Structures are given as structure tokens and as C-alpha cells.
Amino acid sequence: MKQNILKVHPADNVLVALTDLQANEQVTYKGETYIVKELIPAKHKFAMVEIPEGGEIIMYGVLVGKAQSLIPVGGLLSTANAKHAANSFLTGQSHTDWHRPDISKWEGKTFNGYHRGDGSVGTANYWLVVPMVFCENRNIEVLQEALVKPLGYGRKKTYEIKAQELIGKIKAGAEIDEVLYTEIGSDTAQNAGNKVFPNVDGIKFLTHTGGCGGTRQDSTALCGLLAGYITHPNVAGATVLSLGCQNAEVKTLQEEINKRSPEFNKPLYILDQQKTGKEADLMELAIRQTLAGLMQANQYTRKPAPLSKLTIGLECGGSDGFSGISANPAIGYTSDLLVAMGGSVILAEFPELCGVEQNLIDRCLEKTKAERFADLVRTYSQRAEEAGSGFYMNPSPGNIKDGLITDAIKSAGAAKKGGTSPVADVLDYPEKVTQPGLNLLCTPGNDVESTTAEVGSGANIVLFTTGLGTPTGNPIAPVVKIATNTALFNRMSDIIDINTGTIVEGDETIEQAGERILDYVVKVASGEIEVHAVRHGQDDFIPWKRGVSL
């Protein structure tokens, strides 16, 4: 019989319901019997001891909240009786003893990637078209319309065909009920055209709302982010459109590119609209130069590379009460495996590290890194408070509904994505990863802003866990969607790539799932598997304005 409750850490004083538990139902965990006082929905927690008003709530072995009122044994934890609380943290002596996982299974293993001049290796081969400022967004869209379909990068038109069929019925005099309920064709998609440049995975057009009108700090950060994408191993070259008078100056972009790649040698075309003059002249020049760049990009082919050349971003979104016990620790083990092989991983979302700061500080290899992490967290938290918010407000309504009722509960589970390896480096947005091992990157908890930042810092694949479901993707890096529970995987199989509900069901260990995920990553990195976010063209890109964003 499969267990219906779980204690995550030996020090915890709460249990997690793995299935719905009815009021007055008896459940047993390791010889102890509990009678639940009320309905405990799956993923939610109940007290295994009486917790008095003001008493500490412990989960994952850390303080995650305090009782607002007495919580009896078997009582449901909710926003009515529990509030956010987390332990303070100090920098000091680190404890970096680490039990490396067995990596013999992957000895000599390679992936087929695109080798760049700076020694990095891409998991894809894209051309970028980017604006320095929002004023150029329309021109970016004009170029997209002019180039995507003729180059053979148009996506399938399933929904356009469905809409056309319904419009035809309306023109023929159909009634409203016929439009609403008549069955129409299924998946009659047109295939995209043959690619003119078979070795180029796509041409990606980024738009944003920055570059001018905000703070100079935000414009500089935007230049750094764009430089991260232009120098990214998954990018062969770029076309950049500048208006000419914006805060995000071309010279700043070039400085940021030089910081990340001092010997930068990719084709890069920068056009200034105010200098060029007529829009027609700008567009014609941009098309000519972009096509010339694509001809150069097409010369790259996939070649074997060691797994140490992988940099994986670790992300979660639409989290649920199972995130911290299935998908997050599973990719945490994947992270440990890759770190043991000399690769790099990125753990971001600083508002979602609330309560586990001390653990990460203790894992820093250098005291200066620990101090920088502590300073970034404190500064970010202070700015949030000054803006009338705080990390305690991070959980979304969906998170709370699914059992993540305090930020510390959410954070303690989210941090599991980072595994157990030492912290090699601490980065502020939008700095580039330069060290193998676990890197901490300061970003918001917002899914797309954080994913955008991780890729800008060098992630050539992102592992994205979700308990509620989300389509999030990225223009240049495959985003692998991982379900925390089987019901979600089955319900949203068109956007979810991997299921770790097997861990909750007792059919697989965390380590087995982590190894399975790494095998999948190698295939994605080699171009053997197209993840759903790529197939759907889910090109989410949102730069972080350093004003508070949680």
C-alpha cells in the first residue's frame, strides 16, 4: 500500500498529505497514528504535534512560519492560522564538505553541440534580431514578418485552420450554437516550409519595453542582458536596431559584450535609424545584413562536446505543494551530477531563497561570496519593504491554494533545485557565469524575468519545474518543463516534457528521477528532442527593471 502522508525532514513538526484526507480519517506514519481534524487536501500540511499560538512551524528542517492561533494535532495549516517566519542568517565559517554523487554512468559521455570561438558550446544555433530601445519594436516586427516565413521558420497553423473553418461556417449562415458546439477538424496543421539555412535552428526577434525613459541603471542592465544573449553559446550572431538617442547606448552594449567575450568574433550588425534616415533604407540594409549573417551561421554544425560544457538554469513556476518533494529535489540531484562532471548550474529567484540563506551561505567556497550573497539578499529585501511589499508576499494565489501558504515554505522547497554542492560563485543580475559548479544569481521570483536572466547569464538549457502548469519558454534556450505530479503531466501533456509524480507515488526515487532527467537533457542538448516550449515557439523574454519585482 502506497503511503498517503510524508514527513520531509526528521526535524519537521508537520506532515504533508499526498492524497486528500477526510475529516476524522486516521493516518499512520512510522508507527504513529494521527486523526485529521478536517479535510486536508493533497499537497497541504497538518500538525503532527500541538503548535501553540506563536509556536514555530518547521518544514524541510527549517523555520517556515509561526502559528497565529493554536493548531491542534491533525489540524490543517492555512493562511488563517499560520504566518510567514524565517530564521535570520549570518556569514561565518563555511561547511563545504560534499558527498559527490556517483557519475561513472556518464564517464566519457558527450552531447553534440555548436562550438564557438570562445570555447563555449551551444545546444542550439540561432540568429538574433534585437532592439536597443522600445522605439524599434515595430521595425523588429516588420523584419520578423519579412523573414520568418520566406526562410522556412514559420510554425504550424493548426489554430488558423480551425478558425478558418469556423469563419467559413459563419459566412455560410451558421447559427451561434453551431459555431460554439459543432466539431471541427483536429490537428490539420500545415507543415512549416523547408529551411533555407538547415544548420540554423531559427531567427529570433526580441522586443522589450526598456532602453529609455527609466533609470540609467536599468538601461545599463538591459545592455548587459542583451550582451549576454548576443554572446550566448546558442547564438551565432545578431542584428541590432538602435534609434540613436536612447539611454541604452550602443557604446554601452559594446562595452558589455567586451566584458563577456573580450575576443568576440561573431557577426554583429548594428544599425542606427537616425543616421540611416528613411525606414525603407533601414529595413533593406537590415535584411541584407541579416541574410549575410545567416549564411555565416549556417556554416556551424553539431560536434561532440563533454557534458562539462553544459550550463543549466534551474527554475520553478506555478509551484505546488509537491514541488519541494518531487521535481525540485530531482533536478537538484541532476544539478549535483552535472557539477560533479565539471558543468555549471544557476540557482536564481532570490525572493524564493527566504529562510534557507544560512544553508547557502554555509556552502559558499569563499567568504567573499557568502558576504556578497548576504548583501544582495538584504538589499533586495529592504527595497521590497520600502516599496510596501516584502518577500512574505511572494506566494501567488495559486501557490497558496496548493499548500504553499508562506514564502518560507515555498522557498525551502524551491531551494532544493540547487542540490547539495558547494556554492562556487554569487552573481548580480545580469552578470555572466564564469565558474563551474553552483552559481547563485540575483533575480526576481517572476518566472519569465528569472528565466530570461538565467539564459542571459549563460544557461544553454533550463530545467523548469511546475505543479500547476505553465507554458513558459525562451527564445534561444530549450526550457524543459517538469511536472511535480502525474495528474498535471497527463492534463497538460502538450506543454509538459517530463513527469516526476512517480516520486510522490513511490515508483521512483529522487536519485533515479534525477538521472533520468540528465539523460533527457543530453538528448535535448544534442538536438535529438525538441521540447514543447520550442515546438510551440514560446519565446518569452522580459528584462528585469531593477525597481522591485517579486
Coordinates of C-alpha atoms in Angstrom, one line a residue:
M1 CA 0.0 0.0 0.0
K2 CA 1.4 3.4 -1.0
Q3 CA 1.8 6.0 1.8
N4 CA -0.7 8.8 1.9
I5 CA 1.4 11.2 4.1
L6 CA 5.0 12.2 4.2
K7 CA 7.4 13.8 6.6
V8 CA 10.0 15.7 4.6
H9 CA 12.7 16.2 7.2
P10 CA 13.3 14.5 10.6
A11 CA 13.1 17.8 12.4
D12 CA 9.7 18.7 11.0
N13 CA 6.6 19.1 13.1
V14 CA 4.2 18.9 10.1
L15 CA 3.2 16.2 7.7
V16 CA 2.3 16.5 4.0
A17 CA -0.9 14.9 2.6
L18 CA 0.0 13.0 -0.5
T19 CA -3.8 12.4 -1.2
D20 CA -6.9 14.1 0.1
L21 CA -7.5 13.2 3.7
Q22 CA -11.1 13.3 5.0
A23 CA -12.1 14.8 8.4
N24 CA -11.6 12.3 11.2
E25 CA -9.6 10.0 8.9
Q26 CA -6.9 8.0 10.7
V27 CA -3.4 8.0 9.1
T28 CA -0.2 6.4 10.3
Y29 CA 3.4 7.4 9.8
K30 CA 6.2 5.3 11.1
G31 CA 4.0 3.7 13.8
E32 CA 2.4 6.9 14.9
T33 CA -1.4 7.3 14.3
Y34 CA -2.9 10.7 13.6
I35 CA -6.6 11.7 13.3
V36 CA -7.0 14.7 11.0
K37 CA -9.4 17.3 12.3
E38 CA -10.8 18.5 8.9
L39 CA -10.3 17.9 5.2
I40 CA -6.6 18.0 4.3
P41 CA -6.4 18.5 0.5
A42 CA -3.5 16.7 -1.2
K43 CA -0.3 18.8 -1.0
H44 CA -1.4 20.6 2.1
K45 CA 0.2 20.2 5.6
F46 CA -1.2 19.3 9.0
A47 CA 0.3 19.5 12.5
M48 CA 1.8 16.3 13.9
V49 CA 2.1 18.0 17.4
E50 CA 0.1 20.7 19.0
I51 CA 1.6 24.0 17.9
P52 CA 0.6 26.9 20.3
E53 CA -0.1 30.4 19.3
G54 CA 3.3 31.9 18.4
G55 CA 4.8 28.5 18.1
E56 CA 7.3 27.6 15.4
I57 CA 6.3 25.7 12.3
I58 CA 9.2 23.6 11.0
M59 CA 9.4 22.0 7.5
Y60 CA 12.4 20.9 5.4
G61 CA 14.2 21.2 8.8
V62 CA 13.9 25.0 8.9
L63 CA 11.5 27.6 10.3
V64 CA 8.8 28.3 7.7
G65 CA 6.2 30.1 9.8
K66 CA 4.6 30.8 13.2
A67 CA 1.2 29.9 14.4
Q68 CA -1.3 32.7 14.5
S69 CA -3.5 30.6 16.8
L70 CA -3.3 27.2 18.4
I71 CA -3.0 24.5 15.8
P72 CA -4.1 21.1 17.2
V73 CA -2.6 17.7 16.2
G74 CA -4.2 16.8 12.9
G75 CA -5.1 20.5 12.2
L76 CA -4.7 22.0 8.7
L77 CA -2.1 24.7 8.2
S78 CA -3.7 27.7 6.4
T79 CA -3.3 31.4 5.9
A80 CA -5.8 31.8 8.8
N81 CA -3.6 30.1 11.4
A82 CA -0.1 30.4 10.1
K83 CA 2.1 33.4 9.0
H84 CA 5.5 33.7 7.3
A85 CA 8.6 33.5 9.5
A86 CA 12.2 32.6 8.7
N87 CA 15.4 32.4 10.6
S88 CA 18.0 35.2 10.4
F89 CA 21.4 34.5 8.9
L90 CA 25.0 35.4 9.4
T91 CA 28.2 35.0 7.4
G92 CA 30.9 33.0 9.0
Q93 CA 32.7 29.7 8.7
S94 CA 31.6 27.7 5.7
H95 CA 31.0 23.9 5.7
T96 CA 31.7 22.7 2.2
D97 CA 32.2 19.0 2.7
W98 CA 30.3 17.5 -0.1
H99 CA 29.4 13.9 -0.9
R100 CA 29.8 13.8 -4.7
P101 CA 27.3 11.5 -6.5
D102 CA 28.5 8.6 -8.5
I103 CA 29.0 9.8 -12.1
S104 CA 30.6 6.6 -13.5
K105 CA 27.5 6.1 -15.7
W106 CA 28.3 9.3 -17.6
E107 CA 32.1 8.8 -17.9
G108 CA 33.1 9.8 -21.4
K109 CA 29.5 10.8 -22.3
T110 CA 29.2 13.7 -24.7
F111 CA 26.5 15.8 -26.4
N112 CA 26.5 17.2 -29.9
G113 CA 26.6 21.0 -29.8
Y114 CA 27.8 24.1 -31.6
H115 CA 31.4 25.0 -30.7
R116 CA 32.0 28.8 -30.5
G117 CA 35.3 30.7 -30.8
D118 CA 35.4 31.5 -27.1
G119 CA 35.4 27.8 -26.1
S120 CA 31.7 27.6 -25.2
V121 CA 29.3 25.1 -26.7
G122 CA 25.7 25.8 -27.7
T123 CA 22.8 23.4 -27.6
A124 CA 21.2 25.3 -30.4
N125 CA 22.2 27.7 -33.3
Y126 CA 20.1 30.9 -33.5
W127 CA 20.4 34.3 -35.2
L128 CA 19.1 37.2 -33.1
V129 CA 17.4 40.5 -34.1
V130 CA 17.2 42.8 -31.1
P131 CA 16.2 46.5 -30.4
M132 CA 18.2 48.8 -28.2
V133 CA 15.0 50.6 -27.2
F134 CA 11.3 50.0 -27.4
C135 CA 11.0 52.6 -30.2
E136 CA 12.4 50.0 -32.5
N137 CA 9.9 47.3 -31.6
R138 CA 7.8 47.9 -34.7
N139 CA 10.8 47.7 -37.0
I140 CA 11.7 44.4 -35.3
E141 CA 8.2 43.1 -36.0
V142 CA 8.4 44.3 -39.7
L143 CA 11.6 42.3 -40.1
Q144 CA 10.0 39.3 -38.5
E145 CA 7.2 39.4 -40.9
A146 CA 9.6 39.8 -43.8
L147 CA 11.9 37.0 -42.9
V148 CA 10.4 34.2 -40.9
K149 CA 8.1 32.5 -43.5
P150 CA 10.4 33.0 -46.5
L151 CA 13.3 31.4 -44.6
G152 CA 11.2 28.4 -43.7
Y153 CA 10.9 29.1 -40.0
G154 CA 7.1 29.5 -39.9
R155 CA 5.3 27.5 -37.3
K156 CA 2.4 25.2 -37.9
K157 CA -1.0 26.8 -38.3
T158 CA -3.4 24.4 -36.5
Y159 CA -5.5 27.1 -34.9
E160 CA -5.5 29.3 -38.0
I161 CA -7.0 26.4 -39.9
K162 CA -9.6 25.8 -37.2
A163 CA -10.6 29.5 -37.2
Q164 CA -10.9 29.5 -41.0
E165 CA -13.2 26.5 -40.8
L166 CA -15.5 28.3 -38.3
I167 CA -15.4 31.5 -40.3
G168 CA -16.5 29.6 -43.3
K169 CA -19.5 28.3 -41.4
I170 CA -20.4 31.8 -40.3
K171 CA -20.2 33.0 -43.9
A172 CA -22.5 30.1 -44.9
G173 CA -25.1 31.3 -42.4
A174 CA -24.3 29.1 -39.3
E175 CA -26.2 29.8 -36.1
I176 CA -24.3 30.7 -32.8
D177 CA -24.9 27.2 -31.4
E178 CA -23.3 25.6 -34.5
V179 CA -20.2 27.9 -34.1
L180 CA -20.0 27.0 -30.4
Y181 CA -20.5 23.3 -30.4
T182 CA -20.1 21.8 -33.9
E183 CA -17.0 19.6 -34.1
I184 CA -14.3 21.0 -36.4
G185 CA -11.1 19.4 -37.9
S186 CA -8.4 18.3 -35.5
D187 CA -4.7 18.9 -35.9
T188 CA -4.9 19.6 -39.6
A189 CA -1.8 21.6 -39.4
Q190 CA 0.3 22.8 -42.3
N191 CA 3.9 21.9 -42.2
A192 CA 6.4 24.7 -42.0
G193 CA 8.4 25.3 -45.1
N194 CA 11.9 23.9 -45.8
K195 CA 14.6 25.9 -44.1
V196 CA 16.8 27.9 -46.3
F197 CA 19.6 27.5 -43.7
P198 CA 19.3 23.9 -42.4
N199 CA 22.0 24.4 -39.8
V200 CA 20.3 27.4 -38.2
D201 CA 17.6 26.5 -35.7
G202 CA 15.8 29.8 -36.1
I203 CA 15.9 33.6 -36.3
K204 CA 14.6 35.1 -33.1
F205 CA 13.2 38.6 -32.7
L206 CA 13.3 40.1 -29.2
T207 CA 11.2 43.0 -28.2
H208 CA 11.0 44.8 -24.8
T209 CA 9.8 48.0 -23.1
G210 CA 13.1 49.4 -22.0
G211 CA 16.1 51.3 -23.2
C212 CA 14.9 54.8 -22.4
G213 CA 12.7 56.7 -20.0
G214 CA 13.6 54.6 -17.0
T215 CA 16.7 54.8 -14.8
R216 CA 20.2 54.7 -16.2
Q217 CA 20.8 51.7 -14.1
D218 CA 18.0 49.8 -15.9
S219 CA 19.3 50.8 -19.3
T220 CA 22.8 49.6 -18.4
A221 CA 21.4 46.4 -17.1
L222 CA 19.4 46.0 -20.3
C223 CA 22.6 46.4 -22.3
G224 CA 24.2 43.7 -20.2
L225 CA 21.3 41.4 -20.7
L226 CA 21.3 41.9 -24.5
A227 CA 25.1 41.4 -24.5
G228 CA 24.5 38.1 -22.6
Y229 CA 22.2 36.9 -25.4
I230 CA 24.4 38.1 -28.2
T231 CA 27.5 36.4 -26.7
H232 CA 25.5 33.3 -25.7
P233 CA 26.7 29.9 -27.0
N234 CA 23.3 29.2 -28.5
V235 CA 23.6 32.3 -30.7
A236 CA 25.7 32.6 -33.9
G237 CA 25.3 36.3 -34.4
A238 CA 22.9 39.2 -34.2
T239 CA 21.3 42.2 -35.9
V240 CA 20.8 45.2 -33.6
L241 CA 18.5 48.1 -34.3
S242 CA 19.1 51.4 -32.5
L243 CA 17.1 54.6 -32.7
G244 CA 20.2 56.6 -31.8
C245 CA 19.2 58.9 -28.9
Q246 CA 18.2 56.3 -26.2
N247 CA 19.7 55.8 -22.8
A248 CA 20.7 52.3 -23.7
E249 CA 23.6 53.5 -25.9
V250 CA 25.3 51.3 -28.4
K251 CA 28.7 52.0 -26.8
T252 CA 27.4 50.6 -23.6
L253 CA 26.3 47.4 -25.3
Q254 CA 29.7 47.1 -26.9
E255 CA 31.4 47.5 -23.5
E256 CA 29.1 44.8 -22.0
I257 CA 29.9 42.5 -24.9
N258 CA 33.6 43.0 -24.4
K259 CA 33.2 42.2 -20.6
R260 CA 31.7 38.8 -21.5
S261 CA 33.7 38.0 -24.6
P262 CA 37.0 40.0 -24.9
E263 CA 37.8 38.3 -28.2
F264 CA 34.2 38.5 -29.6
N265 CA 34.2 37.3 -33.2
K266 CA 30.6 36.6 -34.1
P267 CA 29.0 38.6 -37.0
L268 CA 27.2 41.6 -35.4
Y269 CA 25.4 44.2 -37.4
I270 CA 24.3 47.4 -35.6
L271 CA 22.0 49.9 -37.4
D272 CA 21.2 53.4 -36.3
Q273 CA 17.8 54.6 -37.7
Q274 CA 18.5 58.3 -37.1
K275 CA 21.8 58.0 -39.1
T276 CA 20.3 55.8 -41.8
G277 CA 17.3 58.0 -42.4
K278 CA 14.4 56.6 -44.3
E279 CA 12.7 53.5 -42.9
A280 CA 12.9 51.7 -46.3
D281 CA 16.7 52.2 -46.3
L282 CA 17.0 50.9 -42.7
M283 CA 14.8 47.8 -43.5
E284 CA 16.6 47.0 -46.7
L285 CA 20.0 47.2 -45.0
A286 CA 18.8 45.1 -42.0
I287 CA 17.5 42.4 -44.4
R288 CA 20.7 42.3 -46.4
Q289 CA 23.0 42.1 -43.4
T290 CA 20.8 39.6 -41.6
L291 CA 20.8 37.3 -44.6
A292 CA 24.6 37.6 -44.8
G293 CA 24.9 36.8 -41.2
L294 CA 22.6 33.7 -41.6
M295 CA 24.9 32.5 -44.3
Q296 CA 27.8 32.6 -41.8
A297 CA 25.7 31.0 -39.1
N298 CA 24.8 28.1 -41.4
Q299 CA 28.5 27.1 -41.5
Y300 CA 28.2 25.7 -37.9
T301 CA 27.4 22.0 -37.4
R302 CA 27.0 19.9 -34.3
K303 CA 30.1 18.2 -32.9
P304 CA 30.7 16.2 -29.8
A305 CA 31.4 18.1 -26.5
P306 CA 31.9 17.0 -22.9
L307 CA 28.9 17.4 -20.5
S308 CA 31.1 19.9 -18.6
K309 CA 30.2 22.4 -21.4
L310 CA 26.6 22.5 -20.2
T311 CA 25.2 25.3 -18.1
I312 CA 21.8 24.6 -16.8
G313 CA 19.4 27.1 -15.4
L314 CA 17.1 26.0 -12.5
E315 CA 13.7 27.5 -12.5
C316 CA 10.2 26.8 -11.0
G317 CA 6.9 28.4 -11.7
G318 CA 3.3 27.6 -10.9
S319 CA 4.7 25.7 -7.9
D320 CA 2.5 23.4 -5.8
G321 CA 2.8 21.5 -2.5
F322 CA 4.6 18.7 -4.3
S323 CA 7.3 20.9 -5.9
G324 CA 9.7 20.6 -2.9
I325 CA 9.4 16.9 -2.6
S326 CA 9.4 15.6 -6.2
A327 CA 10.5 17.8 -9.1
N328 CA 12.7 20.3 -7.3
P329 CA 14.9 17.7 -5.4
A330 CA 15.0 15.6 -8.6
I331 CA 16.6 18.4 -10.6
G332 CA 18.7 19.2 -7.5
Y333 CA 20.2 15.7 -8.0
T334 CA 20.6 16.4 -11.7
S335 CA 22.5 19.6 -10.7
D336 CA 24.8 17.7 -8.4
L337 CA 25.6 15.2 -11.2
L338 CA 26.4 17.9 -13.6
V339 CA 28.5 19.8 -11.1
A340 CA 30.4 16.6 -10.3
M341 CA 31.3 16.4 -14.0
G342 CA 32.6 20.0 -14.2
G343 CA 29.5 21.6 -15.5
S344 CA 27.7 24.7 -14.3
V345 CA 24.2 25.3 -12.8
I346 CA 22.4 28.5 -11.9
L347 CA 20.0 28.9 -8.9
A348 CA 18.2 32.2 -9.0
E349 CA 14.9 33.7 -7.7
F350 CA 16.3 35.3 -4.5
P351 CA 12.9 36.0 -3.0
E352 CA 12.4 32.3 -3.1
L353 CA 15.5 31.5 -1.0
C354 CA 14.0 33.2 2.0
G355 CA 14.7 31.0 5.1
V356 CA 17.4 28.9 3.6
E357 CA 20.0 31.7 3.3
Q358 CA 22.1 30.3 6.1
N359 CA 22.4 26.9 4.3
L360 CA 23.6 28.6 1.1
I361 CA 26.0 30.9 3.0
D362 CA 27.5 27.9 4.7
R363 CA 28.0 26.2 1.4
C364 CA 30.0 29.1 -0.2
L365 CA 33.5 28.2 -1.1
E366 CA 34.8 31.7 -0.3
K367 CA 33.8 34.1 2.5
T368 CA 33.6 37.0 0.0
K369 CA 31.0 35.1 -2.0
A370 CA 29.0 34.4 1.2
E371 CA 29.1 38.1 2.1
R372 CA 28.0 39.2 -1.4
F373 CA 25.1 36.8 -1.3
A374 CA 24.0 38.1 2.1
D375 CA 24.3 41.7 1.0
L376 CA 22.3 41.1 -2.2
V377 CA 19.5 39.4 -0.3
R378 CA 19.3 42.0 2.4
T379 CA 19.4 44.9 -0.1
Y380 CA 16.7 43.3 -2.2
S381 CA 14.5 42.5 0.8
Q382 CA 14.9 46.1 2.1
R383 CA 13.9 47.6 -1.3
A384 CA 10.8 45.3 -1.3
E385 CA 9.8 46.6 2.1
E386 CA 10.4 50.2 1.1
A387 CA 8.1 49.6 -1.8
G388 CA 5.3 48.5 0.5
S389 CA 5.8 44.8 -0.2
G390 CA 8.1 42.0 1.0
F391 CA 9.3 38.5 0.4
Y392 CA 6.4 37.3 2.6
M393 CA 4.1 38.4 -0.2
N394 CA 5.8 36.2 -2.9
P395 CA 3.5 33.2 -2.9
S396 CA 0.8 33.6 -5.6
P397 CA -2.9 32.7 -5.1
G398 CA -2.3 29.5 -7.0
N399 CA 0.7 28.7 -4.7
I400 CA -1.4 29.2 -1.6
K401 CA -4.3 27.2 -2.9
D402 CA -1.9 24.3 -3.4
G403 CA -0.3 24.3 0.0
L404 CA 2.5 26.9 -0.2
I405 CA 1.0 29.2 2.4
T406 CA 4.1 31.1 3.4
D407 CA 7.1 32.3 1.4
A408 CA 9.4 30.3 3.6
I409 CA 7.5 27.0 2.8
K410 CA 7.7 27.9 -0.9
S411 CA 11.4 28.9 -0.6
A412 CA 12.6 25.9 1.3
G413 CA 11.2 23.7 -1.4
A414 CA 12.4 25.9 -4.2
A415 CA 16.0 25.8 -2.9
K416 CA 16.0 22.1 -3.4
K417 CA 16.6 22.8 -7.1
G418 CA 20.2 23.7 -6.2
G419 CA 21.1 20.3 -4.9
T420 CA 23.8 19.9 -2.2
S421 CA 27.0 21.0 -3.9
P422 CA 29.2 24.0 -2.7
V423 CA 28.4 27.5 -4.0
A424 CA 31.1 28.3 -6.5
D425 CA 30.0 31.9 -7.3
V426 CA 27.4 34.6 -6.5
L427 CA 26.3 36.8 -9.3
D428 CA 24.2 40.0 -9.5
Y429 CA 21.9 40.5 -12.5
P430 CA 22.8 40.3 -15.4
E431 CA 26.4 39.0 -14.8
K432 CA 27.7 36.0 -16.7
V433 CA 28.6 32.6 -15.3
T434 CA 32.3 32.1 -15.4
Q435 CA 32.8 29.4 -12.7
P436 CA 31.9 25.7 -13.0
G437 CA 29.7 24.5 -10.2
L438 CA 26.6 26.0 -8.4
N439 CA 26.1 29.7 -9.2
L440 CA 23.6 31.9 -7.3
L441 CA 22.1 34.6 -9.5
C442 CA 20.1 37.5 -8.1
T443 CA 16.8 37.7 -9.9
P444 CA 13.1 38.1 -9.1
G445 CA 10.9 35.1 -8.4
N446 CA 8.8 36.0 -11.5
D447 CA 9.1 33.0 -13.9
V448 CA 9.8 34.8 -17.1
E449 CA 12.1 37.6 -15.7
S450 CA 14.1 34.9 -13.9
T451 CA 14.3 32.5 -16.9
T452 CA 15.3 35.5 -19.2
A453 CA 18.1 36.4 -16.7
E454 CA 19.4 32.8 -16.3
V455 CA 19.8 32.5 -20.1
G456 CA 21.4 35.9 -20.3
S457 CA 23.9 34.7 -17.8
G458 CA 24.8 31.7 -19.9
A459 CA 22.3 28.9 -19.3
N460 CA 22.1 26.9 -22.5
I461 CA 19.3 24.7 -21.2
V462 CA 16.7 25.5 -18.5
L463 CA 15.0 22.9 -16.2
F464 CA 11.7 24.4 -15.2
T465 CA 9.6 22.6 -12.6
T466 CA 5.8 23.3 -12.2
G467 CA 3.0 21.9 -10.1
L468 CA 0.2 23.9 -11.7
G469 CA 1.3 24.2 -15.3
T470 CA 2.9 27.0 -17.3
P471 CA 3.9 27.3 -21.0
T472 CA 7.0 29.5 -20.2
G473 CA 9.8 29.2 -22.8
N474 CA 12.8 31.2 -24.0
P475 CA 13.8 32.5 -27.4
I476 CA 17.3 30.8 -27.6
A477 CA 17.5 28.1 -24.9
P478 CA 15.3 25.0 -24.6
V479 CA 13.2 25.2 -21.4
V480 CA 12.4 21.6 -20.2
K481 CA 9.1 21.6 -18.4
I482 CA 8.9 19.1 -15.5
A483 CA 5.7 18.2 -13.7
T484 CA 5.7 17.7 -9.9
N485 CA 2.6 15.4 -10.1
T486 CA 1.2 12.9 -12.6
A487 CA -2.2 14.5 -12.8
L488 CA -0.7 17.6 -14.2
F489 CA 1.5 15.7 -16.6
N490 CA -1.5 13.9 -18.0
R491 CA -3.7 17.0 -18.1
M492 CA -1.2 19.3 -19.8
S493 CA 0.9 16.8 -21.8
D494 CA 1.1 19.3 -24.7
I495 CA 3.4 21.7 -22.7
I496 CA 5.0 19.4 -20.1
D497 CA 8.0 17.3 -21.1
I498 CA 8.8 15.2 -18.0
N499 CA 6.8 13.7 -15.1
T500 CA 8.2 13.4 -11.6
G501 CA 4.9 12.5 -10.0
T502 CA 6.4 9.0 -9.9
I503 CA 8.4 10.1 -6.8
V504 CA 5.2 11.0 -4.9
E505 CA 3.6 7.7 -5.9
G506 CA 6.6 5.7 -4.7
D507 CA 7.5 4.3 -8.1
E508 CA 10.9 6.1 -8.4
T509 CA 13.5 7.6 -6.1
I510 CA 14.7 11.2 -6.3
E511 CA 18.0 9.9 -7.5
Q512 CA 16.5 7.8 -10.2
A513 CA 14.4 10.7 -11.4
G514 CA 17.5 13.0 -11.4
E515 CA 19.4 10.6 -13.5
R516 CA 16.5 10.2 -15.9
I517 CA 16.3 14.0 -16.3
L518 CA 20.0 14.2 -17.1
D519 CA 19.7 11.6 -19.8
Y520 CA 16.9 13.7 -21.3
V521 CA 18.9 16.9 -21.0
V522 CA 21.8 15.3 -23.0
K523 CA 19.3 14.4 -25.8
V524 CA 17.9 17.9 -25.8
A525 CA 21.4 19.4 -25.9
S526 CA 22.2 17.2 -28.9
G527 CA 19.1 18.3 -30.8
E528 CA 17.6 14.8 -30.7
I529 CA 14.5 16.0 -28.7
E530 CA 12.5 19.2 -29.4
V531 CA 10.9 20.3 -26.1
H532 CA 7.3 21.5 -26.1
A533 CA 8.2 25.2 -25.5
V534 CA 10.4 25.2 -28.6
R535 CA 7.8 23.4 -30.7
H536 CA 5.2 25.9 -29.7
G537 CA 7.5 28.9 -30.4
Q538 CA 7.1 30.0 -26.7
D539 CA 9.7 32.8 -26.9
D540 CA 9.2 34.6 -23.5
F541 CA 11.6 37.5 -22.9
I542 CA 11.2 40.0 -20.1
P543 CA 14.2 42.1 -18.9
W544 CA 14.1 42.9 -15.1
K545 CA 13.7 46.5 -14.3
R546 CA 15.7 46.8 -11.1
G547 CA 12.8 48.5 -9.4
V548 CA 11.3 45.9 -7.1
S549 CA 9.8 43.0 -9.0
L550 CA 8.8 39.9 -7.0

